[in-house]
């Protein structure tokens, strides 16, 4: 036989061997045909490979899994092919752990495990202990086995999966509703497709795959897809604001909410029944962070407030009748950012940690904020009652709001983009307590008011709160009364307590909110010092004497650059200072309204006399 004939025969034999080998190009064939790996000859070859070379088998199995092969079903078929069907197969927890490998695991800064899963072509991020991840895992188990896993198997599998995410995966930040990376802000629309809005100096856009991770919480509802071409003025008809200044403060607060970090001022709404405080609060939350339970009662303990902050970007508390001291302190930490730690249930030493700032809305009939430290972090709005003849059903109000909500949101995003562009160049001559908020609002203000107007309005709002807070604090009010007819007072805390007790009378000095010791009086004075300083009264805490005779002294005096008669008298004595403000005619149900089409927008007194319709005199 010639050499050419021999080569032809050898080539034919090699070709036949390649065709005969069932494992040849199995990964490529499985990617095109899901049933390729389940052919009888392939199963026989896989069983033989598993017995003879387990390392090669595991390598091939991993490649088949990446190609889309259902390896759990393949393992079951191999067990039956190898005569192992009568023995014990993989447990349910083992199957669940294997299925969880399809997800991309990671953990956050606190060590909580998360999983990125692909559903219908988009990425979803779920905490491993959440219902969302558990439901996905249960569904995958049913798809693979046509059965349901037991609760014990799920719990065991989740323990292992979370350990893998905590110790064997990367660390990533997880955000709620808003986040940022590399100078860009991201707003989670919370829709079924997990889309987000990307905001930068050049504008904003809706994207499908965000570079950061967002989590979903119970009750969280989707935002509408924002649209361009809208105006912030579209929001005005749905808010019962008494002046243009109040509306500017509301918009400034809204653009701050769309930022990823605080501080966030607490917006405080007060007014009598029928002034639409609840609707005002619900509309603000629906615009920025919609929730199935938009308004809630004030928390009774730190733990409840902590859980609310963990599950919502905006917190709205309805019909607040008073703020205990502990919750005022907690709201201060929420406004400027602070840490919370509570003991985890069913444990002795484990804690649940939270460190962030949250925007807060409070509404009530009375002046509910009495602590100066909280008042210095707040925006105060006084809403007027809506006449019964000027109301409309709440259903109509919300229908009208839903029609313009995408345009309003788009206009707010335009303001945020403008703020990102202007922020590096913004400089303020003086910085208030909420300095970062003031700088951010000033950067955004050309989108909703004249340049420089926000700081002037914000300072005016804070100054108007001084009298109310001092009068609500019996110690601060007593100090101002004491200094009404003198320029300076010096003495010990004990002497001052006796002096102030005599000043307010026996009934007030025996009330529960009156300090019972010199130490408590000193603490109350230090808390009130900020607002007393704004009305010209300074406090100086020092010591006199030496050794055992050394005593603490308190000096109360007026600043030299402040006239004593400017603020030494209570505000009730300054009744000649009046301001005429427009009362927008509003229509709605008990807590719903829309303005009439003839509401004034100019605050000039000569345009609308005091007796004209739609105006009232404010003391």
Short mmCIF file of C-alpha atoms in Angstrom, two decimals, residues 142-595:
data_model
loop_
_atom_site.label_atom_id
_atom_site.label_comp_id
_atom_site.label_asym_id
_atom_site.label_seq_id
_atom_site.Cartn_x
_atom_site.Cartn_y
_atom_site.Cartn_z
CA UNK A 142 -38.51 24.32 42.11
CA UNK A 143 -37.26 24.83 38.56
CA UNK A 144 -34.48 22.30 39.14
CA UNK A 145 -36.28 19.67 41.22
CA UNK A 146 -40.01 20.33 40.73
CA UNK A 147 -40.29 20.34 44.51
CA UNK A 148 -40.20 22.69 47.47
CA UNK A 149 -37.36 22.95 49.99
CA UNK A 150 -38.06 22.58 53.68
CA UNK A 151 -37.68 25.48 56.09
CA UNK A 152 -34.77 23.76 57.78
CA UNK A 153 -32.97 23.29 54.47
CA UNK A 154 -33.49 26.95 53.56
CA UNK A 155 -32.19 28.14 56.90
CA UNK A 156 -29.10 25.93 56.72
CA UNK A 157 -28.38 27.00 53.15
CA UNK A 158 -28.80 30.70 53.94
CA UNK A 159 -26.33 30.39 56.81
CA UNK A 160 -23.71 28.96 54.45
CA UNK A 161 -24.48 31.45 51.66
CA UNK A 162 -24.20 34.41 54.01
CA UNK A 163 -20.89 33.09 55.33
CA UNK A 164 -19.61 32.84 51.77
CA UNK A 165 -20.70 36.43 51.08
CA UNK A 166 -19.12 37.73 54.28
CA UNK A 167 -15.78 35.94 54.20
CA UNK A 168 -15.25 34.95 50.59
CA UNK A 169 -16.54 37.90 48.57
CA UNK A 170 -15.78 41.58 48.00
CA UNK A 171 -17.07 44.53 50.01
CA UNK A 172 -19.43 47.02 48.33
CA UNK A 173 -21.51 49.95 49.57
CA UNK A 174 -25.27 49.49 49.39
CA UNK A 175 -27.53 52.57 49.17
CA UNK A 176 -31.18 53.32 49.84
CA UNK A 177 -32.98 55.48 47.24
CA UNK A 178 -29.98 57.85 46.67
CA UNK A 179 -26.27 57.21 46.29
CA UNK A 180 -23.14 58.59 44.68
CA UNK A 181 -19.87 57.55 43.07
CA UNK A 182 -17.15 59.56 41.31
CA UNK A 183 -18.98 62.87 41.60
CA UNK A 184 -22.27 61.56 40.18
CA UNK A 185 -25.55 61.14 42.04
CA UNK A 186 -27.90 58.23 41.48
CA UNK A 187 -31.62 58.06 42.27
CA UNK A 188 -33.27 54.65 42.47
CA UNK A 189 -36.61 54.68 40.66
CA UNK A 190 -37.46 51.40 42.47
CA UNK A 191 -39.40 50.10 39.46
CA UNK A 192 -39.63 46.49 38.29
CA UNK A 193 -36.71 46.94 35.88
CA UNK A 194 -34.43 48.33 38.61
CA UNK A 195 -33.66 51.48 36.63
CA UNK A 196 -31.90 54.47 38.16
CA UNK A 197 -31.43 58.14 37.30
CA UNK A 198 -27.83 59.24 36.85
CA UNK A 199 -27.21 62.92 37.66
CA UNK A 200 -24.03 64.85 36.92
CA UNK A 201 -22.93 68.37 36.01
CA UNK A 202 -24.15 67.93 32.44
CA UNK A 203 -27.70 66.84 33.28
CA UNK A 204 -29.49 63.62 34.12
CA UNK A 205 -30.53 60.43 32.35
CA UNK A 206 -32.23 57.09 33.08
CA UNK A 207 -29.90 54.09 32.93
CA UNK A 208 -30.49 50.35 33.27
CA UNK A 209 -27.27 49.24 34.96
CA UNK A 210 -26.07 51.45 37.79
CA UNK A 211 -22.43 51.33 38.89
CA UNK A 212 -23.58 51.24 42.54
CA UNK A 213 -25.90 48.92 44.45
CA UNK A 214 -29.35 49.82 45.77
CA UNK A 215 -31.46 47.79 48.15
CA UNK A 216 -35.23 47.52 48.36
CA UNK A 217 -37.23 47.60 51.59
CA UNK A 218 -40.82 46.66 52.46
CA UNK A 219 -43.29 49.37 51.49
CA UNK A 220 -40.92 51.06 49.06
CA UNK A 221 -42.81 52.25 45.97
CA UNK A 222 -41.53 53.29 42.54
CA UNK A 223 -40.94 56.84 41.41
CA UNK A 224 -42.33 57.84 38.01
CA UNK A 225 -39.85 58.13 35.18
CA UNK A 226 -38.94 61.85 35.22
CA UNK A 227 -39.34 63.90 32.07
CA UNK A 228 -37.67 67.06 30.87
CA UNK A 229 -39.32 70.39 30.23
CA UNK A 230 -41.16 70.63 33.54
CA UNK A 231 -41.19 73.44 36.08
CA UNK A 232 -40.85 73.47 39.85
CA UNK A 233 -43.80 75.88 39.92
CA UNK A 234 -46.02 72.91 39.05
CA UNK A 235 -45.59 71.82 42.68
CA UNK A 236 -46.95 75.08 44.09
CA UNK A 237 -50.70 74.31 43.69
CA UNK A 238 -50.40 71.20 45.87
CA UNK A 239 -48.72 72.82 48.86
CA UNK A 240 -50.54 75.06 51.30
CA UNK A 241 -47.78 77.64 51.57
CA UNK A 242 -48.60 81.15 52.72
CA UNK A 243 -45.83 83.02 50.92
CA UNK A 244 -43.19 82.76 48.24
CA UNK A 245 -40.54 82.50 50.95
CA UNK A 246 -42.13 79.35 52.36
CA UNK A 247 -42.26 77.77 48.91
CA UNK A 248 -38.55 78.50 48.35
CA UNK A 249 -37.71 76.80 51.65
CA UNK A 250 -39.72 73.72 50.66
CA UNK A 251 -37.96 73.44 47.29
CA UNK A 252 -34.56 73.90 48.95
CA UNK A 253 -35.41 71.06 51.32
CA UNK A 254 -36.52 68.89 48.39
CA UNK A 255 -33.28 69.31 46.42
CA UNK A 256 -31.38 68.47 49.62
CA UNK A 257 -33.35 65.21 49.91
CA UNK A 258 -32.15 64.21 46.43
CA UNK A 259 -28.56 64.46 47.62
CA UNK A 260 -26.82 61.37 48.92
CA UNK A 261 -25.62 62.86 52.21
CA UNK A 262 -26.79 65.19 54.94
CA UNK A 263 -27.26 67.26 56.83
CA UNK A 264 -30.99 67.41 56.16
CA UNK A 265 -33.03 70.03 58.04
CA UNK A 266 -36.17 68.79 59.77
CA UNK A 267 -39.18 70.39 58.11
CA UNK A 268 -41.81 71.24 60.75
CA UNK A 269 -45.40 71.97 59.71
CA UNK A 270 -47.82 73.52 62.17
CA UNK A 271 -51.36 74.77 61.86
CA UNK A 272 -54.90 74.26 63.07
CA UNK A 273 -57.20 71.50 61.95
CA UNK A 274 -58.01 71.67 58.27
CA UNK A 275 -54.76 73.28 57.17
CA UNK A 276 -53.76 70.25 55.06
CA UNK A 277 -50.70 69.33 57.12
CA UNK A 278 -51.07 65.60 56.40
CA UNK A 279 -51.57 66.11 52.67
CA UNK A 280 -48.60 68.48 52.56
CA UNK A 281 -46.43 65.80 54.19
CA UNK A 282 -47.76 62.97 52.02
CA UNK A 283 -47.19 64.90 48.77
CA UNK A 284 -43.60 65.71 49.70
CA UNK A 285 -42.87 62.09 50.46
CA UNK A 286 -44.64 60.83 47.33
CA UNK A 287 -42.53 63.20 45.26
CA UNK A 288 -39.18 62.13 46.72
CA UNK A 289 -39.49 58.74 48.43
CA UNK A 290 -42.93 57.16 47.91
CA UNK A 291 -43.99 54.49 50.36
CA UNK A 292 -47.09 52.37 50.89
CA UNK A 293 -47.30 53.89 54.40
CA UNK A 294 -46.21 57.48 53.76
CA UNK A 295 -47.15 58.86 57.18
CA UNK A 296 -46.70 57.19 60.52
CA UNK A 297 -47.13 57.93 64.20
CA UNK A 298 -44.16 59.19 66.14
CA UNK A 299 -41.93 56.38 67.38
CA UNK A 300 -42.14 55.51 71.06
CA UNK A 301 -38.58 54.33 71.44
CA UNK A 302 -35.20 54.57 69.73
CA UNK A 303 -35.50 51.07 68.31
CA UNK A 304 -38.63 51.92 66.32
CA UNK A 305 -37.06 55.08 64.96
CA UNK A 306 -33.93 53.15 64.06
CA UNK A 307 -35.93 50.55 62.10
CA UNK A 308 -37.84 53.31 60.29
CA UNK A 309 -34.56 54.98 59.30
CA UNK A 310 -33.20 51.65 58.04
CA UNK A 311 -36.20 51.17 55.76
CA UNK A 312 -36.92 54.61 54.36
CA UNK A 313 -34.97 57.55 52.98
CA UNK A 314 -37.59 60.10 54.12
CA UNK A 315 -39.38 59.82 57.48
CA UNK A 316 -42.74 61.57 57.88
CA UNK A 317 -44.47 61.69 61.28
CA UNK A 318 -48.10 62.78 61.36
CA UNK A 319 -50.12 64.59 64.07
CA UNK A 320 -47.29 65.01 66.54
CA UNK A 321 -48.54 66.52 69.80
CA UNK A 322 -45.21 66.83 71.60
CA UNK A 323 -41.57 65.83 71.44
CA UNK A 324 -39.98 64.22 74.50
CA UNK A 325 -36.38 65.14 75.18
CA UNK A 326 -34.97 61.80 74.04
CA UNK A 327 -36.66 61.92 70.65
CA UNK A 328 -35.54 65.52 70.08
CA UNK A 329 -31.98 64.35 70.62
CA UNK A 330 -32.51 61.41 68.26
CA UNK A 331 -33.97 63.66 65.56
CA UNK A 332 -30.94 65.93 65.88
CA UNK A 333 -28.67 62.97 65.18
CA UNK A 334 -30.82 61.94 62.23
CA UNK A 335 -30.69 65.45 60.77
CA UNK A 336 -26.93 65.91 60.91
CA UNK A 337 -25.91 62.26 60.75
CA UNK A 338 -25.05 60.01 63.63
CA UNK A 339 -24.73 56.43 64.75
CA UNK A 340 -27.40 54.22 66.26
CA UNK A 341 -26.88 50.85 67.87
CA UNK A 342 -29.53 48.54 69.29
CA UNK A 343 -29.22 45.00 70.55
CA UNK A 344 -30.16 42.43 67.97
CA UNK A 345 -33.11 40.30 68.99
CA UNK A 346 -32.46 36.86 70.48
CA UNK A 347 -28.80 37.70 71.15
CA UNK A 348 -26.87 38.87 74.19
CA UNK A 349 -23.99 40.79 72.63
CA UNK A 350 -24.74 41.34 68.92
CA UNK A 351 -25.80 44.82 67.81
CA UNK A 352 -27.59 46.27 64.82
CA UNK A 353 -25.74 49.37 63.63
CA UNK A 354 -26.94 52.36 61.62
CA UNK A 355 -24.88 55.41 60.72
CA UNK A 356 -26.50 57.88 58.35
CA UNK A 357 -28.67 60.99 58.06
CA UNK A 358 -32.32 61.02 57.04
CA UNK A 359 -34.70 63.81 55.98
CA UNK A 360 -37.57 64.14 58.47
CA UNK A 361 -41.04 65.73 58.22
CA UNK A 362 -42.99 66.57 61.38
CA UNK A 363 -46.49 68.01 61.48
CA UNK A 364 -48.74 68.97 64.36
CA UNK A 365 -51.27 71.52 65.53
CA UNK A 366 -49.08 73.06 68.23
CA UNK A 367 -45.53 74.40 68.12
CA UNK A 368 -44.05 70.98 68.74
CA UNK A 369 -40.35 71.88 68.73
CA UNK A 370 -39.22 73.33 72.05
CA UNK A 371 -35.58 72.27 72.25
CA UNK A 372 -33.14 74.86 70.82
CA UNK A 373 -30.76 72.25 69.40
CA UNK A 374 -33.53 70.72 67.28
CA UNK A 375 -34.97 74.13 66.35
CA UNK A 376 -31.56 75.15 65.04
CA UNK A 377 -31.76 72.20 62.63
CA UNK A 378 -35.32 72.84 61.46
CA UNK A 379 -37.36 74.74 58.88
CA UNK A 380 -40.66 76.00 60.29
CA UNK A 381 -43.78 76.48 58.15
CA UNK A 382 -47.11 77.71 59.52
CA UNK A 383 -50.07 76.51 57.42
CA UNK A 384 -53.40 78.29 57.40
CA UNK A 385 -56.78 76.62 57.58
CA UNK A 386 -58.62 76.07 54.30
CA UNK A 387 -62.22 77.31 54.19
CA UNK A 388 -64.78 74.53 53.79
CA UNK A 389 -66.21 76.10 50.64
CA UNK A 390 -62.78 75.90 49.01
CA UNK A 391 -62.17 72.17 49.17
CA UNK A 392 -62.12 69.32 46.69
CA UNK A 393 -62.12 65.53 47.12
CA UNK A 394 -58.72 64.08 47.92
CA UNK A 395 -59.04 61.68 44.99
CA UNK A 396 -59.09 64.59 42.54
CA UNK A 397 -56.07 66.20 44.21
CA UNK A 398 -53.94 63.07 43.90
CA UNK A 399 -55.07 62.46 40.32
CA UNK A 400 -53.94 65.95 39.37
CA UNK A 401 -50.65 65.47 41.21
CA UNK A 402 -49.91 62.16 39.47
CA UNK A 403 -50.31 63.85 36.09
CA UNK A 404 -47.57 66.38 36.78
CA UNK A 405 -45.34 64.37 39.12
CA UNK A 406 -42.88 63.30 36.36
CA UNK A 407 -42.44 66.93 35.26
CA UNK A 408 -41.91 68.15 38.84
CA UNK A 409 -39.34 65.44 39.50
CA UNK A 410 -37.54 66.27 36.27
CA UNK A 411 -37.38 69.95 37.24
CA UNK A 412 -35.93 69.05 40.66
CA UNK A 413 -33.31 66.87 38.96
CA UNK A 414 -32.40 69.84 36.75
CA UNK A 415 -31.85 71.86 39.93
CA UNK A 416 -29.65 69.10 41.39
CA UNK A 417 -27.55 68.99 38.21
CA UNK A 418 -27.15 72.76 38.37
CA UNK A 419 -26.10 72.44 42.01
CA UNK A 420 -23.39 69.90 41.14
CA UNK A 421 -22.07 72.30 38.53
CA UNK A 422 -22.05 75.36 40.82
CA UNK A 423 -21.13 73.74 44.15
CA UNK A 424 -17.30 74.06 43.90
CA UNK A 425 -17.55 77.84 43.46
CA UNK A 426 -20.13 78.57 46.19
CA UNK A 427 -18.84 80.57 49.17
CA UNK A 428 -21.01 82.01 51.94
CA UNK A 429 -20.04 85.00 54.07
CA UNK A 430 -21.33 83.30 57.21
CA UNK A 431 -22.25 79.69 57.84
CA UNK A 432 -25.37 78.68 59.80
CA UNK A 433 -25.69 75.55 61.91
CA UNK A 434 -26.69 73.44 58.88
CA UNK A 435 -23.78 74.80 56.83
CA UNK A 436 -23.63 72.03 54.22
CA UNK A 437 -27.35 72.30 53.57
CA UNK A 438 -27.10 76.08 53.13
CA UNK A 439 -24.18 75.74 50.70
CA UNK A 440 -25.97 73.06 48.66
CA UNK A 441 -29.25 74.99 48.51
CA UNK A 442 -27.35 78.12 47.46
CA UNK A 443 -25.70 76.16 44.66
CA UNK A 444 -29.12 75.03 43.41
CA UNK A 445 -31.06 78.27 44.02
CA UNK A 446 -30.92 79.76 40.48
CA UNK A 447 -33.31 76.96 39.49
CA UNK A 448 -36.05 78.18 41.84
CA UNK A 449 -35.24 81.70 43.12
CA UNK A 450 -32.99 84.72 42.67
CA UNK A 451 -29.37 84.35 43.67
CA UNK A 452 -28.84 85.24 47.32
CA UNK A 453 -32.52 84.92 48.17
CA UNK A 454 -32.29 81.51 49.85
CA UNK A 455 -29.80 82.49 52.58
CA UNK A 456 -31.81 85.61 53.38
CA UNK A 457 -35.05 83.61 53.63
CA UNK A 458 -33.43 80.78 55.57
CA UNK A 459 -31.90 83.17 58.11
CA UNK A 460 -35.25 84.89 58.50
CA UNK A 461 -37.00 81.57 59.12
CA UNK A 462 -34.47 80.62 61.79
CA UNK A 463 -34.73 84.01 63.46
CA UNK A 464 -38.53 83.79 63.60
CA UNK A 465 -38.19 80.49 65.45
CA UNK A 466 -36.11 82.05 68.23
CA UNK A 467 -39.02 83.69 70.08
CA UNK A 468 -41.21 80.62 69.86
CA UNK A 469 -38.51 78.30 71.17
CA UNK A 470 -37.50 80.63 74.01
CA UNK A 471 -41.12 81.05 75.07
CA UNK A 472 -41.64 77.28 74.92
CA UNK A 473 -38.64 76.77 77.22
CA UNK A 474 -39.56 77.91 80.76
CA UNK A 475 -35.91 78.44 81.69
CA UNK A 476 -35.10 80.51 78.60
CA UNK A 477 -38.27 82.54 79.00
CA UNK A 478 -37.49 83.16 82.67
CA UNK A 479 -33.96 84.35 81.85
CA UNK A 480 -35.29 86.81 79.28
CA UNK A 481 -37.86 88.10 81.76
CA UNK A 482 -35.14 88.46 84.40
CA UNK A 483 -32.99 90.52 82.04
CA UNK A 484 -35.85 92.77 80.91
CA UNK A 485 -34.90 95.48 83.41
CA UNK A 486 -31.18 94.96 83.95
CA UNK A 487 -28.01 94.73 81.91
CA UNK A 488 -26.15 92.09 83.90
CA UNK A 489 -26.65 89.42 86.56
CA UNK A 490 -23.90 87.43 88.31
CA UNK A 491 -24.21 84.67 90.90
CA UNK A 492 -24.06 80.96 91.56
CA UNK A 493 -26.32 78.39 89.97
CA UNK A 494 -28.12 77.96 93.29
CA UNK A 495 -28.75 81.70 93.55
CA UNK A 496 -29.94 81.83 89.94
CA UNK A 497 -32.33 78.92 90.49
CA UNK A 498 -33.89 80.71 93.46
CA UNK A 499 -34.06 83.99 91.54
CA UNK A 500 -35.70 82.44 88.49
CA UNK A 501 -38.12 80.44 90.66
CA UNK A 502 -39.25 83.65 92.31
CA UNK A 503 -39.50 85.28 88.89
CA UNK A 504 -41.84 82.64 87.41
CA UNK A 505 -43.87 82.03 90.54
CA UNK A 506 -44.68 79.02 92.64
CA UNK A 507 -46.92 77.27 90.13
CA UNK A 508 -44.35 77.31 87.30
CA UNK A 509 -41.42 76.42 89.58
CA UNK A 510 -43.21 73.27 90.75
CA UNK A 511 -43.99 72.04 87.21
CA UNK A 512 -42.38 68.87 85.92
CA UNK A 513 -40.35 70.71 83.27
CA UNK A 514 -38.73 73.06 85.78
CA UNK A 515 -35.16 72.19 86.90
CA UNK A 516 -35.01 70.86 90.45
CA UNK A 517 -31.30 71.33 91.12
CA UNK A 518 -28.50 73.78 90.23
CA UNK A 519 -26.79 71.16 88.03
CA UNK A 520 -29.94 70.62 86.00
CA UNK A 521 -30.38 74.37 85.67
CA UNK A 522 -26.84 74.69 84.32
CA UNK A 523 -27.58 72.03 81.72
CA UNK A 524 -30.79 73.74 80.65
CA UNK A 525 -28.99 77.08 80.39
CA UNK A 526 -26.25 75.63 78.18
CA UNK A 527 -28.92 74.14 75.92
CA UNK A 528 -30.73 77.48 75.65
CA UNK A 529 -27.57 79.57 75.26
CA UNK A 530 -27.59 79.49 71.44
CA UNK A 531 -31.02 81.03 71.06
CA UNK A 532 -30.58 83.45 74.00
CA UNK A 533 -27.47 84.72 72.24
CA UNK A 534 -29.56 85.49 69.16
CA UNK A 535 -31.70 87.88 71.21
CA UNK A 536 -28.61 89.53 72.66
CA UNK A 537 -28.32 87.65 75.98
CA UNK A 538 -24.95 86.05 76.68
CA UNK A 539 -24.18 83.38 79.28
CA UNK A 540 -20.75 82.94 80.83
CA UNK A 541 -19.99 79.94 83.04
CA UNK A 542 -16.95 80.42 85.28
CA UNK A 543 -15.47 79.81 88.72
CA UNK A 544 -14.52 82.09 91.57
CA UNK A 545 -12.46 81.64 94.71
CA UNK A 546 -9.83 78.97 95.34
CA UNK A 547 -9.44 75.64 97.08
CA UNK A 548 -12.49 74.34 98.89
CA UNK A 549 -14.16 77.74 98.64
CA UNK A 550 -14.00 77.67 94.83
CA UNK A 551 -17.56 77.97 93.44
CA UNK A 552 -19.18 78.03 90.05
CA UNK A 553 -20.57 81.35 88.88
CA UNK A 554 -22.96 82.21 86.07
CA UNK A 555 -22.85 85.61 84.44
CA UNK A 556 -25.78 86.78 82.32
CA UNK A 557 -25.30 89.97 80.34
CA UNK A 558 -26.18 91.76 77.10
CA UNK A 559 -23.70 91.97 74.27
CA UNK A 560 -22.32 95.44 73.74
CA UNK A 561 -23.30 95.51 70.08
CA UNK A 562 -26.92 94.67 70.80
CA UNK A 563 -29.42 97.12 72.21
CA UNK A 564 -31.08 95.70 75.29
CA UNK A 565 -34.53 96.72 74.17
CA UNK A 566 -34.42 94.85 70.84
CA UNK A 567 -35.24 91.41 72.16
CA UNK A 568 -35.44 91.59 75.92
CA UNK A 569 -39.21 91.79 75.86
CA UNK A 570 -41.31 88.74 74.98
CA UNK A 571 -42.67 88.72 71.48
CA UNK A 572 -46.20 89.22 72.77
CA UNK A 573 -45.18 92.78 73.72
CA UNK A 574 -44.17 93.58 70.17
CA UNK A 575 -47.69 93.50 68.80
CA UNK A 576 -47.11 96.53 66.59
CA UNK A 577 -44.94 94.45 64.23
CA UNK A 578 -47.31 92.99 61.69
CA UNK A 579 -46.81 91.35 58.34
CA UNK A 580 -49.44 90.93 55.69
CA UNK A 581 -49.07 87.67 53.82
CA UNK A 582 -51.24 86.23 51.08
CA UNK A 583 -53.55 83.38 51.98
CA UNK A 584 -53.92 81.25 48.88
CA UNK A 585 -57.50 80.11 48.38
CA UNK A 586 -57.40 76.36 48.55
CA UNK A 587 -59.89 73.65 47.84
CA UNK A 588 -59.94 70.04 48.99
CA UNK A 589 -61.21 67.55 51.52
CA UNK A 590 -60.22 67.68 55.18
CA UNK A 591 -56.54 67.43 54.37
CA UNK A 592 -56.59 68.10 50.62
CA UNK A 593 -56.49 71.28 48.64
CA UNK A 594 -55.72 73.03 45.39
CA UNK A 595 -55.35 76.79 45.03
#
